[in-house]
Every structure is written in structure tokens, then in C-alpha cells.
Amino acid sequence: MLIYTTRRVLFMIPLLLAISMIIFGLVQLQPGDFVDELRLGNPKMTAADAVRLRREFGLDQPWYVQYGKWLSKAAVLDFGISRANGYVSATEFVFNQRMGNTLLLSTTAFLLSILIGIPVGIYAAVKQYSVLDYVTTFLSFVGYSVPVFWLGIMMLILFSVTFKILPSGGIGSEGVTPYVESDARFTFTGTVQKIEARGGDGGQVITVSVYDPDKAIEVPKELVLSGNIQPAVAVGDLVSDGQSAGQTVTIVSWTLWALDRLKYLILPALALSIIQIAGWTRFMRASLLEVINQDFVRTARSKGLNERIVIYKHALRNALIPIVTLLGLSVPGLLNGAVLTETVFNWPGMGTALLDSVVQKDYNVAMVILMMLALATLASNLLTDLLYALVDPRIRYS
Amino acid sequence: MSQATVTTNALPERKDESSSAVAWRRFKKHKLAMFSLLVLGLLLLTSIFAPLIAPYAPDKIDSSNLYAGPSVQHFMGTDGLGRDIFSRVLYAGRVSLLVGIVVALLSAIIGVVMGLLAGYYSGQPLVLAAGPGSKEWTALRLGQGKAFVWWSVMRYAIWAGIVFFVVQVTGQFASTFTQAGVTVTWLIGVSLALTIAYFAFYRSIAVDIDSLISRFIDVMLSLPQIPFLLILSGLLANPDVALGRWLQDYFGESRSIILIILVLTIFGWLGTARIIRGLVLSLRQREFTDAARALGSSDWRIMLRHLLPNAVAPIIVQVTLDVGNNIVSEAALSFLGFGIQEPTASWGNMLSGAQEAIFQSPYTVFWPGLFILLTSLSINFLGDGLRDALDPRSRL
């Protein structure tokens, strides 16, 4: 098992290399580059400037040369900077600002779909040919066929335009945070003379002696710290304009914040999970029906076991084995849907980041996201195979 | 004569029923599939005869009538430019159905060829290069006879070209570095070129097409498609790339339809190929394949005349289901702005920019999506019915 896993992981390296080469080629051959974007934003830029910039950034080289340079940097995890997002590193942008949101959305949708789809599938299989079975089968067909973005828009119309009970997009209300950071900053440069408590609210006052060049004397100036801000400087420190005098973190309400986030999460997660729920229902029903018709289930029934025990102890356990393989295979579907759902609900995740980066020709971000998607799907495939061996003792990797 | 007597006695008319008649009889039992066939027929007819049915031209802009609600003049209302939604939905149906069907057919052709190749040649490596130091060299010399010299010259020329390309790329790489980088690049490049040359000219290079195609399908199928479709459609829309320029020159404004067909086909053939490969792997073990081979049939004849007809049923089901998937994918891409471009209407691009429109007029976005859902749902039921009707193992 360990040898098998190691071999699979090692095999992923050339595969990732090949994928990265294809992705890089595709991304490089997109219409326009960021120099074009710069020219659009700056009419003073001449054609000669553009040529010079392209040469400087190596954009005039053939794609395979650029790929080699990209790869030699990517090998040490340097994926370049994101020019459209304040020139932060592309990995930082994706990991710190976007990945968490996408993970939150897709994990919620995944859990929702499992928690709804599998029980419904079991029920439909146990009560085969009942009215409820027909209804679930029909509904799962509908869920499977519905375009996820249209469903999202319909939900928006229903819940945020007509009933106005849920927000129409975004990730959280403005101003609702779990904690408030307040800080005070110096507006002058000088040496701290004294720090004293004053007044009834316990606010502190920092006195700084500031040199006045007009009168050529030191003038004392005061900075009043409000509330419970503790001074971060000591007497004798040299402080400068804009420096923080001290800050405090007040916890507002974690519950309110979480509820607010939940309010924004419900619609996108539901929209994303509908297609998955339909899939799980169908697979679970088919898988359980196949097992129920097998001999060992008939044996269990014929020796007089309770129907509940037959279904949940004997049949269901075996029917869940093929479902495990599908856990990993649902990852691409989730990521696919995430791009569309995030666009509809204006959710700042990796999907919208990818879309924006292609439109804004900020290709470093697109490379990071596409490579991460490839890695995630390869890893989930491997995990699926290993999980399969774990739950099914008949499967041995050697 | 004996057959005639049988039909008159025990089983009336069932025995000489053709297989398609059996399938039709079984299909008719699937009520939902029959109903779906009716719906799809209606959708196809309204799309084909859109110019006769539509009350307005699909791109007729009416600035005095923006986001109008449903009325006698505009049965489904108007959109943000005052265009009649009913007319646009009808015309969009033409584009969406056309894309769905064409992509499904193209994918089926590519998928069948790939599946046949992978399944039939599974376990038989294809010799891409053979040199005098390998056992393939002797086998080829004996097998090809006089043509062997010419084949060898051609093979060697191609491989020489590849080695030359590696050296050239190394040079281009090296020129972007300085000092030690240049030497390292040259060392890597030249040793790579020498390794290729050694195997191509002296030893041999053989590739198992099956594992190549199968691995490729595995990787492609496990990738989330929409992000990659986005990138691909961007690539083909680029007039600086040969294919993109060709599309622009020959198709001009309407090239987005051709473009989306190409893009969707790139991911579309994988499922069919995988199914065909599996079928061929089992069919090629059967006696009739051995018999055909013993009679001297060529590989292509066996594949097309003996293996393919046995795989028709799953292909039909797959093509049907593909049409639905393609329509939804096309709509998704067009919705994101990477598919069919305005002013050509497709069910997907009528929904793009919908987040703004929902506050003005929900009708703008309701109808196109409903048509996508209706088409895709009908096709899924139809595929389900076909599967039941064509698969002899399914109980009905």
C-alpha cells in the first residue's frame, strides 16, 4: 500500500509537469497581455514603450522559453505577482483572499448534497416503485438537467428581489465583523515626554515634545487615546508622523457575524448543491438496488432477520462502497459549479478570480488557480483509490 | 420454410421483427421518454421555423420599450435593449440546438476513432522509432520488405527534426540566461537531444496507444472543465494565433459559433471514447473477430465492419445525452461571456448580465433558462428511454 501510494505520488510529478506545460501554453496564447492592459489605462504610453516593456518582461520570447523561466521560478514556489490586485504575490492573493471563500462554499455544498442526497437515495431504493420513488427520480432528473447559473438567478429573484429576505450577492454585510480594531496614530514627530491617565473614562494622554522650526523651540503636543486603547510607546521614545500610538481589539459578536455570513452562504451553497444532490440520489438508489437483489440479502431475509437490519446492516454497507469512489470524482463537478455560482452570487472566490484574471490579462493568478485545480483533482483521484482499498477488503494494491 | 411455420404457430410476428422495431416497441413503454420526444420535436420545429413564427427580428432594438413586461405585443416581454424576448428565444434555440447537436456528432466521430484505436491496439505498442540496435528493426525489415528503406528514411528525417528542435530551443533558452546559466542550459539541452537521438536512431521507441489515450482521457475527465473551456475559448478567439486568425478570416462575426463547437468538442469526445474502448476490449476477444482476422481482414475492416456495429447502441445513447450536456455547457460559457457573442442570441448569452436585469425585469432571465432546462431535461429522459430500449439486458 505504501509502495503503491509512493508510486502514484511520484507519477503525479511528470503528470503535473505535462499539465503545467499545456496550461502555460494555453494561457500564454490568450489574446493580449498585461502590457496591452497598461496601454489601455495609460494613453501616454507609446508603441515603443510597449515593445521595451515586453522585452524587459520577456514577453517577446516564444512560449516554451517563457515556460522554462516560469517553471524554474515555480519550482521554488514563486508564481509571480498579481498586477491587477495591488501587485501582491499571486499565491498570496489566491491563498489568503480567495481560497478560503471557495473552500467554504464548496464544502458546504458538498456536505449538503451528501446529507440530503444519500438518505433520499436510500429511501427511494427501499421503497422502489412507490409514488415517492417516482417523484424523487423525476426530481433528480430535473436537478441533473437544470443549468446551475439559471437556478441561482431564479433563487435570487425569489429570495432577494421578491421576498427580500436574503442578500443578492457578496460574502457578508459591510460593517459586520467579529471584532473591531481601533487604533490611534501620531500626527507629529518628536519625543514622548509623559503618559498619564486623565478623565473619567480611563482614556490616556500622551504628551510629545515637538520641535517647531519657525520658533526654534520644543512645543508639547498631546494625543488623547480614547476608551481602552493601551499606549504602545514608552516615555523617551522617538515617535514619528503616522506611527501607531496603540491599538485595541474589541470583540463585537462572533454569533452575529457567523449568522450574517450564513445568510450570504445559503443561496450559493444551495444552488451549487442541487446538481450534486441529484447525482447522489441517483447513484445511491442504483447502488442499493443492485445490492438488494443479490443472494446474500435474500439469505439474510430468509433467515428471518428484521427488514431494518437487512437493509441497514447487510445491504447498505455494501452499497456504500461504490459511493466512496464517487466522493473524489465529485470534486471537479463542485469546482465547475463554483465558477458559475460564484459569478452569479458575486462570491469572491477562486472562480471569480480566474474569470477576472483572464479578462484583466493578469495571467499569473490564472496559472496559480489552474495549477491548483489540477493538483486538487489529481490528489482527490488518488485519495479515492486509497479510500476504496480501505473500505473494500477485496481490493489490494501491491 | 421452417422459419415461416414457426412464425405462424407459436410466437406471432415477434420472431421476424427487426431489431429497430423491437427497440421502438420497448421505447414506447417509457412514457416520459415519449413525451420528451414530443417536446424535443416541437422545440426543433419552432427553432427551424423561427423566421416564420417570430413576431419581430431577433436584433430589432426598441429604445422606447426597455425591460417591458409581458403584453399582447411582447408575449415574453423585452430585454434591456427593447428586443422581443420571445423572438430571441426562438432564434437562440437555433444556435443552441445546432451547437449541441454538431458537437455531439463531432465528439462521437472522434470518440469512436479514439476508442477503437485504444481498445483494438491495447497491449500492442506502436513502434515510433526503430534503429539497428533493436529487435523491432529486424521485425520491421522482414515485415515491410522493399518499403522498409523509405519508411526508415522518413522516420529518421522526422526524428532528426525533433532533435534539431531540441537543440534550437536550448539555444533560445540559453540566450535568456547569463554566465553559469548558459552552460547548465546547454548541458541539459544537449544531453536531452543525445538521449533522444540514441533511442530514435539506434534503439527503439514504442508507445502503447491505449495507455496513452486512456491516461489522457483520465486526466481530461478529472479536470474541472469550465475553467479550461474558458481558457480554450480565449485562445481560439485570439487573432494572433493561426487557428484564431483563420476563424476570423473565414467566419468573421459569426465565428463564435464555430469557436464554441471546437472548444466543446475538445472535451466532448472523452466519454464516448472510454465507452467504446471498454466495449472493443471485450469484443475483440470474441470468435467473430478471430474469424474475420483468419479470413485476412485488415485491422480497419475488423474495427469498422465487425466491432463498430456491435457498439452502435451505447453510441446512440451517449450521443443523445451529450446533446443535452453540450447545450448546458454552451449556455454556461456564453453566460460567462466566453461563448456565443452578441448580437447573435443563444439561450446562454441571453442570461449574461442577468444579475442587473433581475431587479428591472425578472422575465428577461426566466424564459431562456426555462428553455435550456426543458431541452436538457427532455434529452436526459430521451437518453434514459433509449438506454432501456436498446440495452437487451435491461428488464422491461
GROMACS .gro file of N, CA, C and O in nm, chain A residues 295-357:
model
  252
  295ASP      N    1  -2.780  -1.233  -0.371
  295ASP     CA    2  -2.817  -1.353  -0.295
  295ASP      C    3  -2.803  -1.337  -0.144
  295ASP      O    4  -2.887  -1.383  -0.068
  296PHE      N    5  -2.697  -1.270  -0.100
  296PHE     CA    6  -2.675  -1.266   0.045
  296PHE      C    7  -2.784  -1.187   0.115
  296PHE      O    8  -2.815  -1.210   0.231
  297VAL      N    9  -2.845  -1.092   0.042
  297VAL     CA   10  -2.956  -1.019   0.103
  297VAL      C   11  -3.078  -1.110   0.115
  297VAL      O   12  -3.149  -1.110   0.216
  298ARG      N   13  -3.099  -1.193   0.011
  298ARG     CA   14  -3.211  -1.287   0.016
  298ARG      C   15  -3.190  -1.385   0.132
  298ARG      O   16  -3.283  -1.417   0.205
  299THR      N   17  -3.063  -1.430   0.149
  299THR     CA   18  -3.031  -1.520   0.260
  299THR      C   19  -3.064  -1.454   0.393
  299THR      O   20  -3.127  -1.514   0.480
  300ALA      N   21  -3.021  -1.329   0.406
  300ALA     CA   22  -3.046  -1.257   0.531
  300ALA      C   23  -3.195  -1.247   0.558
  300ALA      O   24  -3.240  -1.265   0.671
  301ARG      N   25  -3.273  -1.222   0.451
  301ARG     CA   26  -3.417  -1.212   0.469
  301ARG      C   27  -3.477  -1.347   0.505
  301ARG      O   28  -3.563  -1.357   0.592
  302SER      N   29  -3.427  -1.453   0.437
  302SER     CA   30  -3.489  -1.584   0.454
  302SER      C   31  -3.461  -1.643   0.591
  302SER      O   32  -3.534  -1.729   0.638
  303LYS      N   33  -3.353  -1.596   0.656
  303LYS     CA   34  -3.333  -1.649   0.790
  303LYS      C   35  -3.410  -1.566   0.893
  303LYS      O   36  -3.391  -1.581   1.014
  304GLY      N   37  -3.498  -1.482   0.843
  304GLY     CA   38  -3.594  -1.417   0.931
  304GLY      C   39  -3.547  -1.290   0.997
  304GLY      O   40  -3.602  -1.247   1.097
  305LEU      N   41  -3.444  -1.228   0.940
  305LEU     CA   42  -3.395  -1.103   1.001
  305LEU      C   43  -3.495  -0.990   0.978
  305LEU      O   44  -3.569  -0.989   0.879
  306ASN      N   45  -3.494  -0.901   1.072
  306ASN     CA   46  -3.573  -0.780   1.062
  306ASN      C   47  -3.536  -0.703   0.934
  306ASN      O   48  -3.418  -0.693   0.899
  307GLU      N   49  -3.634  -0.650   0.862
  307GLU     CA   50  -3.607  -0.579   0.736
  307GLU      C   51  -3.509  -0.463   0.757
  307GLU      O   52  -3.423  -0.438   0.674
  308ARG      N   53  -3.523  -0.396   0.872
  308ARG     CA   54  -3.431  -0.284   0.900
  308ARG      C   55  -3.287  -0.332   0.904
  308ARG      O   56  -3.197  -0.269   0.846
  309ILE      N   57  -3.266  -0.445   0.971
  309ILE     CA   58  -3.128  -0.496   0.982
  309ILE      C   59  -3.078  -0.541   0.845
  309ILE      O   60  -2.963  -0.517   0.808
  310VAL      N   61  -3.168  -0.604   0.768
  310VAL     CA   62  -3.128  -0.648   0.633
  310VAL      C   63  -3.080  -0.529   0.552
  310VAL      O   64  -2.972  -0.531   0.492
  311ILE      N   65  -3.159  -0.423   0.553
  311ILE     CA   66  -3.125  -0.308   0.470
  311ILE      C   67  -3.003  -0.233   0.526
  311ILE      O   68  -2.903  -0.216   0.456
  312TYR      N   69  -3.012  -0.193   0.651
  312TYR     CA   70  -2.908  -0.101   0.701
  312TYR      C   71  -2.780  -0.172   0.741
  312TYR      O   72  -2.674  -0.111   0.740
  313LYS      N   73  -2.786  -0.300   0.778
  313LYS     CA   74  -2.664  -0.366   0.821
  313LYS      C   75  -2.600  -0.444   0.707
  313LYS      O   76  -2.480  -0.440   0.686
  314HIS      N   77  -2.682  -0.513   0.630
  314HIS     CA   78  -2.625  -0.600   0.526
  314HIS      C   79  -2.613  -0.529   0.392
  314HIS      O   80  -2.507  -0.528   0.331
  315ALA      N   81  -2.723  -0.472   0.346
  315ALA     CA   82  -2.723  -0.417   0.211
  315ALA      C   83  -2.650  -0.283   0.203
  315ALA      O   84  -2.562  -0.264   0.119
  316LEU      N   85  -2.683  -0.193   0.294
  316LEU     CA   86  -2.633  -0.056   0.282
  316LEU      C   87  -2.481  -0.050   0.286
  316LEU      O   88  -2.418   0.022   0.209
  317ARG      N   89  -2.422  -0.131   0.376
  317ARG     CA   90  -2.276  -0.129   0.388
  317ARG      C   91  -2.209  -0.160   0.256
  317ARG      O   92  -2.110  -0.097   0.218
  318ASN      N   93  -2.262  -0.258   0.185
  318ASN     CA   94  -2.204  -0.294   0.056
  318ASN      C   95  -2.236  -0.193  -0.051
  318ASN      O   96  -2.157  -0.171  -0.142
  319ALA      N   97  -2.354  -0.133  -0.039
  319ALA     CA   98  -2.393  -0.035  -0.141
  319ALA      C   99  -2.312   0.093  -0.129
  319ALA      O  100  -2.298   0.168  -0.226
  320LEU      N  101  -2.257   0.118  -0.010
  320LEU     CA  102  -2.182   0.243   0.008
  320LEU      C  103  -2.043   0.238  -0.055
  320LEU      O  104  -1.982   0.341  -0.078
  321ILE      N  105  -1.995   0.116  -0.083
  321ILE     CA  106  -1.858   0.104  -0.138
  321ILE      C  107  -1.841   0.182  -0.269
  321ILE      O  108  -1.750   0.265  -0.281
  322PRO      N  109  -1.928   0.158  -0.370
  322PRO     CA  110  -1.910   0.237  -0.494
  322PRO      C  111  -1.932   0.386  -0.471
  322PRO      O  112  -1.876   0.469  -0.545
  323ILE      N  113  -2.011   0.420  -0.369
  323ILE     CA  114  -2.035   0.563  -0.342
  323ILE      C  115  -1.905   0.631  -0.301
  323ILE      O  116  -1.879   0.746  -0.339
  324VAL      N  117  -1.821   0.557  -0.226
  324VAL     CA  118  -1.695   0.615  -0.182
  324VAL      C  119  -1.609   0.660  -0.300
  324VAL      O  120  -1.550   0.767  -0.298
  325THR      N  121  -1.610   0.578  -0.407
  325THR     CA  122  -1.529   0.617  -0.523
  325THR      C  123  -1.579   0.747  -0.582
  325THR      O  124  -1.503   0.821  -0.642
  326LEU      N  125  -1.709   0.770  -0.567
  326LEU     CA  126  -1.765   0.890  -0.630
  326LEU      C  127  -1.736   1.016  -0.550
  326LEU      O  128  -1.747   1.126  -0.602
  327LEU      N  129  -1.700   0.997  -0.421
  327LEU     CA  130  -1.669   1.115  -0.339
  327LEU      C  131  -1.562   1.199  -0.407
  327LEU      O  132  -1.576   1.319  -0.425
  328GLY      N  133  -1.453   1.132  -0.448
  328GLY     CA  134  -1.342   1.204  -0.510
  328GLY      C  135  -1.381   1.259  -0.646
  328GLY      O  136  -1.339   1.368  -0.684
  329LEU      N  137  -1.464   1.180  -0.717
  329LEU     CA  138  -1.498   1.223  -0.853
  329LEU      C  139  -1.594   1.341  -0.854
  329LEU      O  140  -1.618   1.401  -0.958
  330SER      N  141  -1.652   1.374  -0.739
  330SER     CA  142  -1.744   1.488  -0.737
  330SER      C  143  -1.669   1.620  -0.725
  330SER      O  144  -1.727   1.725  -0.740
  331VAL      N  145  -1.537   1.612  -0.699
  331VAL     CA  146  -1.460   1.736  -0.683
  331VAL      C  147  -1.459   1.822  -0.809
  331VAL      O  148  -1.489   1.941  -0.801
  332PRO      N  149  -1.431   1.765  -0.929
  332PRO     CA  150  -1.434   1.853  -1.048
  332PRO      C  151  -1.570   1.917  -1.068
  332PRO      O  152  -1.578   2.035  -1.105
  333GLY      N  153  -1.677   1.842  -1.043
  333GLY     CA  154  -1.811   1.898  -1.060
  333GLY      C  155  -1.835   2.016  -0.968
  333GLY      O  156  -1.891   2.116  -1.008
  334LEU      N  157  -1.787   2.000  -0.843
  334LEU     CA  158  -1.803   2.109  -0.747
  334LEU      C  159  -1.728   2.233  -0.793
  334LEU      O  160  -1.778   2.345  -0.786
  335LEU      N  161  -1.604   2.212  -0.841
  335LEU     CA  162  -1.523   2.327  -0.883
  335LEU      C  163  -1.581   2.393  -1.006
  335LEU      O  164  -1.580   2.515  -1.019
  336ASN      N  165  -1.636   2.308  -1.099
  336ASN     CA  166  -1.703   2.361  -1.217
  336ASN      C  167  -1.817   2.452  -1.178
  336ASN      O  168  -1.827   2.565  -1.224
  337GLY      N  169  -1.904   2.397  -1.091
  337GLY     CA  170  -2.019   2.472  -1.048
  337GLY      C  171  -1.978   2.597  -0.973
  337GLY      O  172  -2.044   2.700  -0.980
  338ALA      N  173  -1.864   2.587  -0.900
  338ALA     CA  174  -1.821   2.700  -0.819
  338ALA      C  175  -1.795   2.822  -0.907
  338ALA      O  176  -1.832   2.934  -0.869
  339VAL      N  177  -1.737   2.801  -1.026
  339VAL     CA  178  -1.709   2.915  -1.115
  339VAL      C  179  -1.840   2.987  -1.148
  339VAL      O  180  -1.850   3.110  -1.138
  340LEU      N  181  -1.944   2.908  -1.183
  340LEU     CA  182  -2.071   2.968  -1.223
  340LEU      C  183  -2.143   3.029  -1.104
  340LEU      O  184  -2.192   3.142  -1.111
  341THR      N  185  -2.149   2.953  -0.993
  341THR     CA  186  -2.221   3.004  -0.877
  341THR      C  187  -2.156   3.131  -0.824
  341THR      O  188  -2.225   3.227  -0.788
  342GLU      N  189  -2.023   3.130  -0.819
  342GLU     CA  190  -1.955   3.249  -0.768
  342GLU      C  191  -1.984   3.370  -0.855
  342GLU      O  192  -1.999   3.481  -0.806
  343THR      N  193  -1.992   3.347  -0.987
  343THR     CA  194  -2.022   3.460  -1.076
  343THR      C  195  -2.163   3.512  -1.050
  343THR      O  196  -2.184   3.633  -1.040
  344VAL      N  197  -2.259   3.421  -1.038
  344VAL     CA  198  -2.398   3.464  -1.018
  344VAL      C  199  -2.412   3.540  -0.886
  344VAL      O  200  -2.476   3.645  -0.880
  345PHE      N  201  -2.350   3.485  -0.780
  345PHE     CA  202  -2.372   3.544  -0.648
  345PHE      C  203  -2.262   3.641  -0.608
  345PHE      O  204  -2.254   3.680  -0.492
  346ASN      N  205  -2.176   3.675  -0.704
  346ASN     CA  206  -2.072   3.775  -0.676
  346ASN      C  207  -1.986   3.733  -0.556
  346ASN      O  208  -1.953   3.814  -0.471
  347TRP      N  209  -1.956   3.609  -0.549
  347TRP     CA  210  -1.885   3.550  -0.435
  347TRP      C  211  -1.735   3.561  -0.461
  347TRP      O  212  -1.687   3.509  -0.562
  348PRO      N  213  -1.660   3.629  -0.376
  348PRO     CA  214  -1.518   3.649  -0.408
  348PRO      C  215  -1.434   3.524  -0.384
  348PRO      O  216  -1.359   3.515  -0.288
  349GLY      N  217  -1.447   3.427  -0.472
  349GLY     CA  218  -1.371   3.304  -0.457
  349GLY      C  219  -1.274   3.286  -0.572
  349GLY      O  220  -1.245   3.380  -0.646
  350MET      N  221  -1.224   3.164  -0.588
  350MET     CA  222  -1.125   3.138  -0.692
  350MET      C  223  -1.186   3.143  -0.831
  350MET      O  224  -1.120   3.178  -0.928
  351GLY      N  225  -1.314   3.106  -0.842
  351GLY     CA  226  -1.380   3.108  -0.973
  351GLY      C  227  -1.387   3.248  -1.030
  351GLY      O  228  -1.349   3.273  -1.144
  352THR      N  229  -1.434   3.341  -0.947
  352THR     CA  230  -1.441   3.479  -0.996
  352THR      C  231  -1.300   3.534  -1.017
  352THR      O  232  -1.278   3.611  -1.110
  353ALA      N  233  -1.205   3.491  -0.933
  353ALA     CA  234  -1.068   3.537  -0.950
  353ALA      C  235  -1.013   3.491  -1.084
  353ALA      O  236  -0.947   3.567  -1.156
  354LEU      N  237  -1.046   3.366  -1.122
  354LEU     CA  238  -0.999   3.314  -1.250
  354LEU      C  239  -1.059   3.394  -1.365
  354LEU      O  240  -0.990   3.435  -1.458
  355LEU      N  241  -1.191   3.415  -1.356
  355LEU     CA  242  -1.260   3.489  -1.460
  355LEU      C  243  -1.200   3.629  -1.474
  355LEU      O  244  -1.168   3.675  -1.584
  356ASP      N  245  -1.183   3.697  -1.359
  356ASP     CA  246  -1.128   3.833  -1.362
  356ASP      C  247  -0.987   3.833  -1.418
  356ASP      O  248  -0.950   3.919  -1.495
  357SER      N  249  -0.907   3.732  -1.377
  357SER     CA  250  -0.768   3.734  -1.419
  357SER      C  251  -0.756   3.714  -1.570
  357SER      O  252  -0.668   3.769  -1.633
   0.00000   0.00000   0.00000
